[in-house]
Amino acid sequence: MHTTPEPDEYDPHKHAATHSELSGRAADVVQARDVSGGVHFHHPPAAEHRADVPVPRQLPPDVWDFVNRDAELQRLDLKLLRHESSARVSALCVIVGTAGVGKTAFALHWAHKVQHEFPDGQLYVNLRGYDPGSPVTPHQALERFLRALDVPASAIPRELEDRATLFRSRLAGRRILVVLDNASGPGQVRPLLPGTSDCLVLVTSRSRLSGLVARDGAYRLTLNLLDEAEATTLLRKASADYRSTDSATDLAELSRLCARLPLALRIAAERAASQPTIPLRELIARLRDESELWDALTASHDDESDAVRSVFAWSYRGLTAGAHRLFRLLGLHPGPEFSTHAAAALVEATVGEARRLLDELVGTHLLEQIARDRYQFHDLLRAYALDEARHEDPDTAGAALRRLLLWYLRTADACMATAVPGAFRTSLAEQAEGSPPMSFDDQTEAITWFDQERSNLLAAAQAAHSAGMPDLAWQIPAAIQRMYARYNHFDDWRTACTIALPAVREVGDRSGEAVIIESLAKLHTQSFELDQGIEFHQAALALRQGIGDRIGQVSSLNGIALAALRGHRLDQAHDYFERAHSMAMELDDHAWQAITANGLAHVHLEAEDYKQAHELNRIALTLYREVGNEAGEGDALRCASEIQRRTGHLEQAYESIDRALGIAEEARNPVWEGWWLLDLGRLQVALGQAEDALETYHRAAALQRRIGDRSREGIVWDAIGQAYAALDRYPEATEFHRTAAERHRQLGDRWNLALTLTHLAHALTATGARAEASTHANEAQQILAEFTDPAARRLHNQVSALSAE
């Protein structure tokens, strides 16, 4: 074990740096990163009323040169804003109009103008109902909104109706503006509607959305084409710095050729501004020629659509050759937005070259820069780019898409190597093909990249599947599974596995199939669906036995053992950890020897066999340090701390947990920190510092809620109850124990339910509520009879005495 620290090193307050008075009830825990002053655990009437829920601010930037539409803006003010003397006329407005008429710009301009009316925040989603790619489903939109409203991942229901219900509950009593951009129809919108007129919803669509008007009472505002005066004003304002002498007659003619659509007007104005020495009349003649050419090539009789396409073509043909090619190939990008590096990979350019070409596209309004190094298309322009790629690059478009998807795979692999050392690494047989992947200096940089690209990585896997590239369709999900696991991105994780499993079976890679099945096993285990987790681990084990993959077998055996341990099935966990450890010994694999020895130490710790736990823990720590696995070392230190605390070596326990938390903080791993803080809190209670423990548990509960581990959040709540009991504050203790018990009951966690009911019975006995205490003690007794380990027998005897009182 470790030597006892010197007195001046021993500081039990190091990880409890804030000092707060905590009180109240248990159903919801205050969440904050840094806390000072009076902290209270409250149980409000409904969770959605928590004062600590973050205020979402999701509106994209306002349009800087927005002009006109004054009459329409005033109509919205009159119809939609709440005034002291009257209630809002409607809580739902649909802004409709033809493509390119400026619906999004109008909605965002008005939303920014009135955002002060909605102090609880603004939510925004581009539903991409008319995008050439996949639209955003209500299911996906609700997940984004619920996360923005601080619902942890594991608390977001799977079913659409349940998600919609939770969303309405979260918005009840709050004033939030919701902008649903580019909706294709009522079915995409209805699940996203709040249940109260305190919130306001703006929907933009090319459809008239008559169903929302008739059935849901929506107010419909139709944006017509700009009139001639408005259109010429927009043209003049957009090009005034470069062309101040253009005549009103010529501007009016140009506006007519653009069908007076804002999107086309902005592109035409930029084209004119870029050629200030050419008379506007000459530019108009070129655009008229383009229009006549388009008329000859299309059977469409939609004047507005033809005008927009003509302006697109006119501007597109004015690009340099490199920007010309980049524009159309960007139409192949599977996700809604992209980076400079992705664009470079698509056209085999350097990042510097790609940035210059992107600047050219942004400058002509053919592309929008939405943030530093982030770009997106208007859906009309993306459809145009994709159409051009299919016509001009029929033989090379597939190769370009593969280059891009390979770049995403290889960069994801590099990201995981930095962010999650030891994660699954893809074979990457085509290492020499395509652009080099990005590199990452540290975990922060790698994690930031993953957060930005998460939706693109999933879209890349889907695109690989659709394009008949099954090798990439399974390798991309395999490469990023550890990040899904770290942050509980359960929806993406499940979708990725659904794509990957048939793909890997199609290529006949049985080793890869085992990797994906194991990923599914971890998904179920992490969701506390332990039986399903074990079932998938056993399927992966069978595959690995069939191909003679002995290291893979160790991983599968270890996975089964971990799932069993989480359910306190100690005999099963011990058996599988022993099998995994023996095989690791035969293979002389020190990394797996460390992992399996650590697992066995945890089993013996749970069984209260502290001597054997201590010996195995010592072996695990030595091996982890030998192979340089800091994550494993941190978990082994946490285990060491618990052994030392339970055997009365409290100063050694503090040293161990302090070092473990240092590893978690350095790695920026909220899963480790949230779990290991629990042991610090228990140590503080053992040291007679229950007030400090409450502060530690507050941090642990906040982290568990943020990462969405509902099981461990419940365990922290139970520990909070024990801390209150240590302070003789039994009424508060009972509230936390009740809430924890309900959580464990919902999850089917029999062991932790029995522990919590035992603690609840003790707290109720202390308050004099002996009859209720006896009821909970009886239930705990019945559950504990299902377990046969020494710890279960000891607790069974203890709770039997309570039930007999």
Coordinates of N, CA, C and O in Angstrom, one line a residue, residues 182-286:
N182 N -37.2 25.8 -41.4 CA -37.3 24.9 -42.6 C -38.0 23.6 -42.3 O -37.5 22.5 -42.5
A183 N -39.2 23.7 -41.8 CA -40.1 22.6 -41.5 C -40.7 22.1 -42.8 O -41.2 22.9 -43.7
S184 N -40.8 20.8 -43.0 CA -41.4 20.3 -44.3 C -42.9 20.1 -44.1 O -43.6 20.1 -45.1
G185 N -43.4 19.9 -42.9 CA -44.9 19.7 -42.7 C -45.2 19.6 -41.3 O -44.4 19.6 -40.4
P186 N -46.5 19.6 -41.0 CA -47.0 19.6 -39.6 C -46.5 18.4 -38.7 O -46.2 18.6 -37.6
G187 N -46.3 17.3 -39.4 CA -45.8 16.1 -38.6 C -44.4 16.3 -38.0 O -44.0 15.7 -37.0
Q188 N -43.6 17.2 -38.7 CA -42.2 17.5 -38.2 C -42.3 18.5 -37.1 O -41.3 18.6 -36.3
V189 N -43.4 19.2 -37.0 CA -43.5 20.3 -36.0 C -44.2 19.9 -34.7 O -43.8 20.3 -33.6
R190 N -45.3 19.2 -34.8 CA -46.2 19.0 -33.7 C -45.6 18.5 -32.4 O -45.8 19.0 -31.3
P191 N -44.7 17.5 -32.6 CA -44.0 17.0 -31.3 C -43.2 18.0 -30.6 O -42.8 17.9 -29.5
L192 N -42.8 19.1 -31.3 CA -41.9 20.1 -30.8 C -42.7 21.3 -30.2 O -42.0 22.3 -29.8
L193 N -44.0 21.2 -30.1 CA -44.8 22.4 -29.6 C -44.9 22.3 -28.1 O -45.2 21.3 -27.5
P194 N -44.7 23.4 -27.4 CA -44.9 23.5 -26.0 C -46.4 23.3 -25.7 O -47.2 23.5 -26.6
G195 N -46.7 23.1 -24.4 CA -48.1 23.0 -24.0 C -48.6 24.2 -23.4 O -49.7 24.1 -22.7
T196 N -48.0 25.3 -23.6 CA -48.4 26.5 -22.9 C -48.2 27.8 -23.8 O -47.3 27.8 -24.6
S197 N -49.1 28.7 -23.6 CA -49.0 30.0 -24.4 C -47.9 30.9 -23.8 O -47.6 31.9 -24.4
D198 N -47.3 30.6 -22.7 CA -46.2 31.4 -22.2 C -45.0 31.3 -23.1 O -44.2 32.2 -23.2
C199 N -44.9 30.2 -23.9 CA -43.8 30.0 -24.8 C -44.4 30.4 -26.2 O -45.6 30.3 -26.5
L200 N -43.5 30.8 -27.1 CA -43.9 31.2 -28.5 C -43.0 30.4 -29.4 O -41.8 30.2 -29.2
V201 N -43.7 29.9 -30.5 CA -43.0 29.1 -31.5 C -43.1 29.8 -32.8 O -44.2 30.1 -33.3
L202 N -42.0 30.0 -33.5 CA -41.9 30.5 -34.9 C -41.5 29.3 -35.7 O -40.5 28.6 -35.5
V203 N -42.3 29.0 -36.8 CA -42.0 28.0 -37.8 C -41.8 28.6 -39.1 O -42.6 29.4 -39.5
T204 N -40.7 28.3 -39.8 CA -40.6 28.7 -41.2 C -40.7 27.5 -42.1 O -40.3 26.4 -41.8
S205 N -41.4 27.7 -43.3 CA -41.6 26.6 -44.2 C -42.0 27.1 -45.6 O -42.5 28.2 -45.7
R206 N -41.7 26.3 -46.6 CA -42.2 26.5 -47.9 C -43.6 26.1 -48.1 O -44.3 26.6 -49.0
S207 N -44.0 25.2 -47.2 CA -45.4 24.7 -47.2 C -46.3 25.7 -46.5 O -45.8 26.4 -45.6
R208 N -47.6 25.7 -46.8 CA -48.5 26.6 -46.1 C -48.9 26.1 -44.7 O -49.4 26.9 -43.9
L209 N -48.5 24.9 -44.4 CA -48.8 24.3 -43.1 C -50.2 24.5 -42.6 O -50.5 24.9 -41.5
S210 N -51.1 24.2 -43.5 CA -52.6 24.4 -43.2 C -53.0 23.6 -42.0 O -53.9 24.1 -41.3
G211 N -52.5 22.5 -41.8 CA -52.9 21.6 -40.7 C -52.6 22.3 -39.4 O -53.4 22.2 -38.4
L212 N -51.4 23.0 -39.3 CA -51.1 23.7 -38.0 C -52.1 24.9 -37.8 O -52.4 25.2 -36.7
V213 N -52.5 25.5 -38.9 CA -53.4 26.7 -38.8 C -54.8 26.2 -38.4 O -55.4 26.7 -37.4
A214 N -55.3 25.1 -39.0 CA -56.6 24.6 -38.7 C -56.7 23.9 -37.4 O -57.7 24.1 -36.6
R215 N -55.7 23.1 -37.1 CA -55.9 22.2 -35.9 C -55.2 22.8 -34.7 O -55.7 22.6 -33.6
D216 N -54.1 23.5 -34.9 CA -53.3 24.0 -33.8 C -53.4 25.5 -33.5 O -52.7 26.0 -32.6
G217 N -54.2 26.2 -34.3 CA -54.5 27.6 -34.1 C -53.3 28.5 -34.4 O -53.2 29.6 -33.9
A218 N -52.5 28.0 -35.4 CA -51.3 28.9 -35.7 C -51.7 30.1 -36.5 O -52.7 30.1 -37.3
Y219 N -51.0 31.2 -36.3 CA -51.2 32.4 -37.1 C -50.2 32.3 -38.2 O -49.0 32.0 -38.0
R220 N -50.7 32.4 -39.5 CA -49.8 32.3 -40.6 C -49.5 33.6 -41.2 O -50.4 34.5 -41.5
L221 N -48.2 33.9 -41.4 CA -47.7 35.1 -42.1 C -47.0 34.6 -43.4 O -46.1 33.9 -43.3
T222 N -47.5 35.1 -44.5 CA -46.9 34.8 -45.8 C -46.0 35.9 -46.2 O -46.4 37.0 -46.3
L223 N -44.8 35.5 -46.5 CA -43.8 36.4 -47.0 C -43.9 36.4 -48.5 O -43.5 35.4 -49.1
N224 N -44.3 37.5 -49.1 CA -44.4 37.5 -50.6 C -43.0 38.0 -51.1 O -42.1 38.4 -50.3
L225 N -42.9 38.0 -52.4 CA -41.7 38.6 -53.0 C -41.6 40.1 -52.6 O -42.6 40.7 -52.4
L226 N -40.4 40.6 -52.5 CA -40.2 42.0 -52.2 C -40.8 42.8 -53.4 O -40.8 42.4 -54.5
D227 N -41.3 44.0 -53.0 CA -41.8 44.8 -54.1 C -40.5 45.4 -54.8 O -39.4 45.3 -54.3
E228 N -40.7 46.1 -55.9 CA -39.6 46.6 -56.6 C -38.7 47.6 -55.8 O -37.5 47.6 -55.8
A229 N -39.4 48.4 -55.0 CA -38.7 49.4 -54.3 C -37.8 48.7 -53.2 O -36.6 49.1 -53.0
E230 N -38.4 47.7 -52.5 CA -37.7 47.0 -51.5 C -36.5 46.2 -52.1 O -35.4 46.2 -51.5
A231 N -36.7 45.6 -53.3 CA -35.7 44.8 -53.9 C -34.5 45.7 -54.3 O -33.3 45.4 -54.1
T232 N -34.8 46.9 -54.9 CA -33.7 47.8 -55.3 C -33.0 48.4 -54.1 O -31.8 48.6 -54.2
T233 N -33.7 48.6 -53.0 CA -33.0 49.1 -51.8 C -32.1 48.0 -51.3 O -30.9 48.4 -50.9
L234 N -32.5 46.8 -51.3 CA -31.5 45.7 -50.9 C -30.3 45.7 -51.8 O -29.2 45.6 -51.3
L235 N -30.5 45.7 -53.1 CA -29.4 45.7 -54.0 C -28.4 46.9 -53.8 O -27.2 46.7 -53.8
R236 N -29.0 48.0 -53.6 CA -28.2 49.2 -53.5 C -27.4 49.2 -52.2 O -26.2 49.5 -52.1
K237 N -28.0 48.7 -51.1 CA -27.4 48.6 -49.8 C -26.2 47.6 -49.8 O -25.1 47.9 -49.3
A238 N -26.5 46.5 -50.5 CA -25.5 45.4 -50.5 C -24.3 45.8 -51.4 O -23.2 45.2 -51.2
S239 N -24.4 46.7 -52.3 CA -23.3 47.0 -53.2 C -22.8 48.4 -53.2 O -22.0 48.8 -54.0
A240 N -23.4 49.2 -52.3 CA -23.2 50.6 -52.2 C -21.7 51.0 -52.1 O -21.2 52.0 -52.6
D241 N -20.9 50.2 -51.3 CA -19.5 50.6 -51.1 C -18.7 50.4 -52.4 O -17.6 50.9 -52.5
Y242 N -19.2 49.7 -53.4 CA -18.5 49.5 -54.6 C -19.1 50.1 -55.8 O -18.4 50.3 -56.8
R243 N -20.4 50.3 -55.8 CA -21.1 50.7 -57.0 C -22.1 51.8 -56.6 O -23.3 51.5 -56.4
S244 N -21.7 53.0 -56.4 CA -22.6 54.0 -55.9 C -23.4 54.7 -57.1 O -24.3 55.5 -56.8
T245 N -23.0 54.5 -58.3 CA -23.6 55.3 -59.4 C -24.6 54.5 -60.2 O -25.1 55.0 -61.3
D246 N -24.9 53.2 -59.9 CA -25.9 52.5 -60.6 C -27.3 53.1 -60.6 O -27.7 53.6 -59.6
S247 N -27.9 53.1 -61.8 CA -29.2 53.8 -61.9 C -30.3 53.0 -61.3 O -30.2 51.8 -61.2
A248 N -31.3 53.7 -60.9 CA -32.5 53.0 -60.3 C -33.1 52.1 -61.4 O -33.7 51.0 -61.0
T249 N -33.1 52.5 -62.6 CA -33.7 51.7 -63.7 C -32.9 50.4 -63.8 O -33.6 49.3 -64.0
D250 N -31.6 50.4 -63.8 CA -30.8 49.2 -63.9 C -31.0 48.3 -62.7 O -31.1 47.1 -62.8
L251 N -31.0 48.9 -61.5 CA -31.3 48.1 -60.3 C -32.6 47.4 -60.4 O -32.8 46.3 -60.0
A252 N -33.6 48.1 -60.9 CA -35.0 47.5 -61.0 C -35.0 46.4 -61.9 O -35.6 45.3 -61.7
E253 N -34.2 46.5 -63.1 CA -34.2 45.4 -64.0 C -33.4 44.2 -63.4 O -33.9 43.1 -63.6
L254 N -32.4 44.5 -62.7 CA -31.7 43.4 -62.1 C -32.5 42.7 -61.0 O -32.5 41.4 -60.9
S255 N -33.3 43.5 -60.3 CA -34.2 42.8 -59.3 C -35.3 42.0 -60.0 O -35.6 40.9 -59.4
R256 N -35.8 42.4 -61.1 CA -36.7 41.5 -61.8 C -36.1 40.2 -62.3 O -36.8 39.2 -62.2
L257 N -34.9 40.3 -62.8 CA -34.2 39.0 -63.2 C -34.0 38.1 -62.0 O -33.8 36.9 -62.2
C258 N -33.9 38.7 -60.8 CA -33.7 37.9 -59.6 C -35.0 37.5 -59.0 O -35.1 36.9 -57.9
A259 N -36.2 37.8 -59.7 CA -37.5 37.5 -59.2 C -37.8 38.1 -57.9 O -38.7 37.7 -57.1
R260 N -37.0 39.2 -57.6 CA -37.2 39.9 -56.3 C -37.1 39.0 -55.1 O -37.7 39.3 -54.0
L261 N -36.3 38.0 -55.2 CA -36.1 37.0 -54.0 C -34.8 37.4 -53.3 O -33.7 37.6 -53.9
P262 N -34.8 37.6 -52.0 CA -33.6 38.1 -51.3 C -32.4 37.3 -51.5 O -31.3 37.8 -51.6
L263 N -32.5 35.9 -51.5 CA -31.4 35.1 -51.7 C -30.7 35.4 -53.0 O -29.5 35.6 -53.1
A264 N -31.5 35.5 -54.1 CA -30.9 35.7 -55.4 C -30.4 37.2 -55.5 O -29.3 37.5 -56.1
L265 N -31.1 38.1 -54.8 CA -30.7 39.5 -54.8 C -29.3 39.7 -54.2 O -28.4 40.4 -54.7
R266 N -29.1 39.0 -53.1 CA -27.8 39.1 -52.3 C -26.6 38.6 -53.2 O -25.6 39.1 -53.2
I267 N -26.9 37.4 -53.8 CA -25.9 36.8 -54.7 C -25.6 37.7 -55.9 O -24.4 38.0 -56.2
A268 N -26.6 38.3 -56.5 CA -26.4 39.2 -57.6 C -25.7 40.4 -57.2 O -24.8 40.9 -57.9
A269 N -26.1 41.0 -56.1 CA -25.4 42.2 -55.6 C -23.9 42.0 -55.4 O -23.1 42.8 -55.7
E270 N -23.6 40.8 -54.8 CA -22.2 40.5 -54.5 C -21.4 40.4 -55.8 O -20.3 40.8 -56.0
R271 N -22.1 39.7 -56.8 CA -21.4 39.6 -58.1 C -21.1 40.9 -58.8 O -20.1 41.2 -59.3
A272 N -22.1 41.8 -58.6 CA -21.9 43.2 -59.2 C -20.9 43.9 -58.4 O -20.0 44.6 -59.0
A273 N -20.8 43.8 -57.1 CA -19.9 44.5 -56.3 C -18.4 44.0 -56.6 O -17.5 44.8 -56.5
S274 N -18.3 42.7 -57.0 CA -17.0 42.2 -57.2 C -16.4 42.7 -58.6 O -15.3 42.5 -58.9
Q275 N -17.3 43.3 -59.4 CA -16.8 43.8 -60.7 C -17.3 45.3 -60.9 O -18.1 45.6 -61.7
P276 N -16.7 46.1 -60.0 CA -17.2 47.5 -60.0 C -17.0 48.3 -61.3 O -17.6 49.3 -61.5
T277 N -16.0 47.9 -62.1 CA -15.7 48.7 -63.3 C -16.6 48.3 -64.5 O -16.6 49.0 -65.5
I278 N -17.3 47.2 -64.4 CA -18.2 46.8 -65.5 C -19.5 47.4 -65.3 O -20.1 47.3 -64.2
P279 N -20.1 48.1 -66.2 CA -21.4 48.7 -66.1 C -22.5 47.7 -65.7 O -22.4 46.6 -66.2
L280 N -23.4 48.1 -64.9 CA -24.4 47.2 -64.4 C -25.2 46.7 -65.6 O -25.6 45.5 -65.6
R281 N -25.4 47.5 -66.6 CA -26.2 47.1 -67.8 C -25.6 45.9 -68.5 O -26.3 45.0 -68.9
E282 N -24.2 45.9 -68.5 CA -23.5 44.8 -69.1 C -23.7 43.5 -68.3 O -23.9 42.4 -68.8
L283 N -23.6 43.6 -67.0 CA -23.8 42.5 -66.1 C -25.2 42.0 -66.2 O -25.5 40.7 -66.2
I284 N -26.2 42.9 -66.4 CA -27.6 42.4 -66.5 C -27.7 41.6 -67.8 O -28.4 40.6 -67.9
A285 N -27.0 42.1 -68.9 CA -27.1 41.3 -70.2 C -26.6 39.9 -70.0 O -27.2 39.0 -70.6
R286 N -25.5 39.8 -69.2 CA -24.9 38.4 -69.0 C -25.9 37.6 -68.2 O -26.1 36.4 -68.5

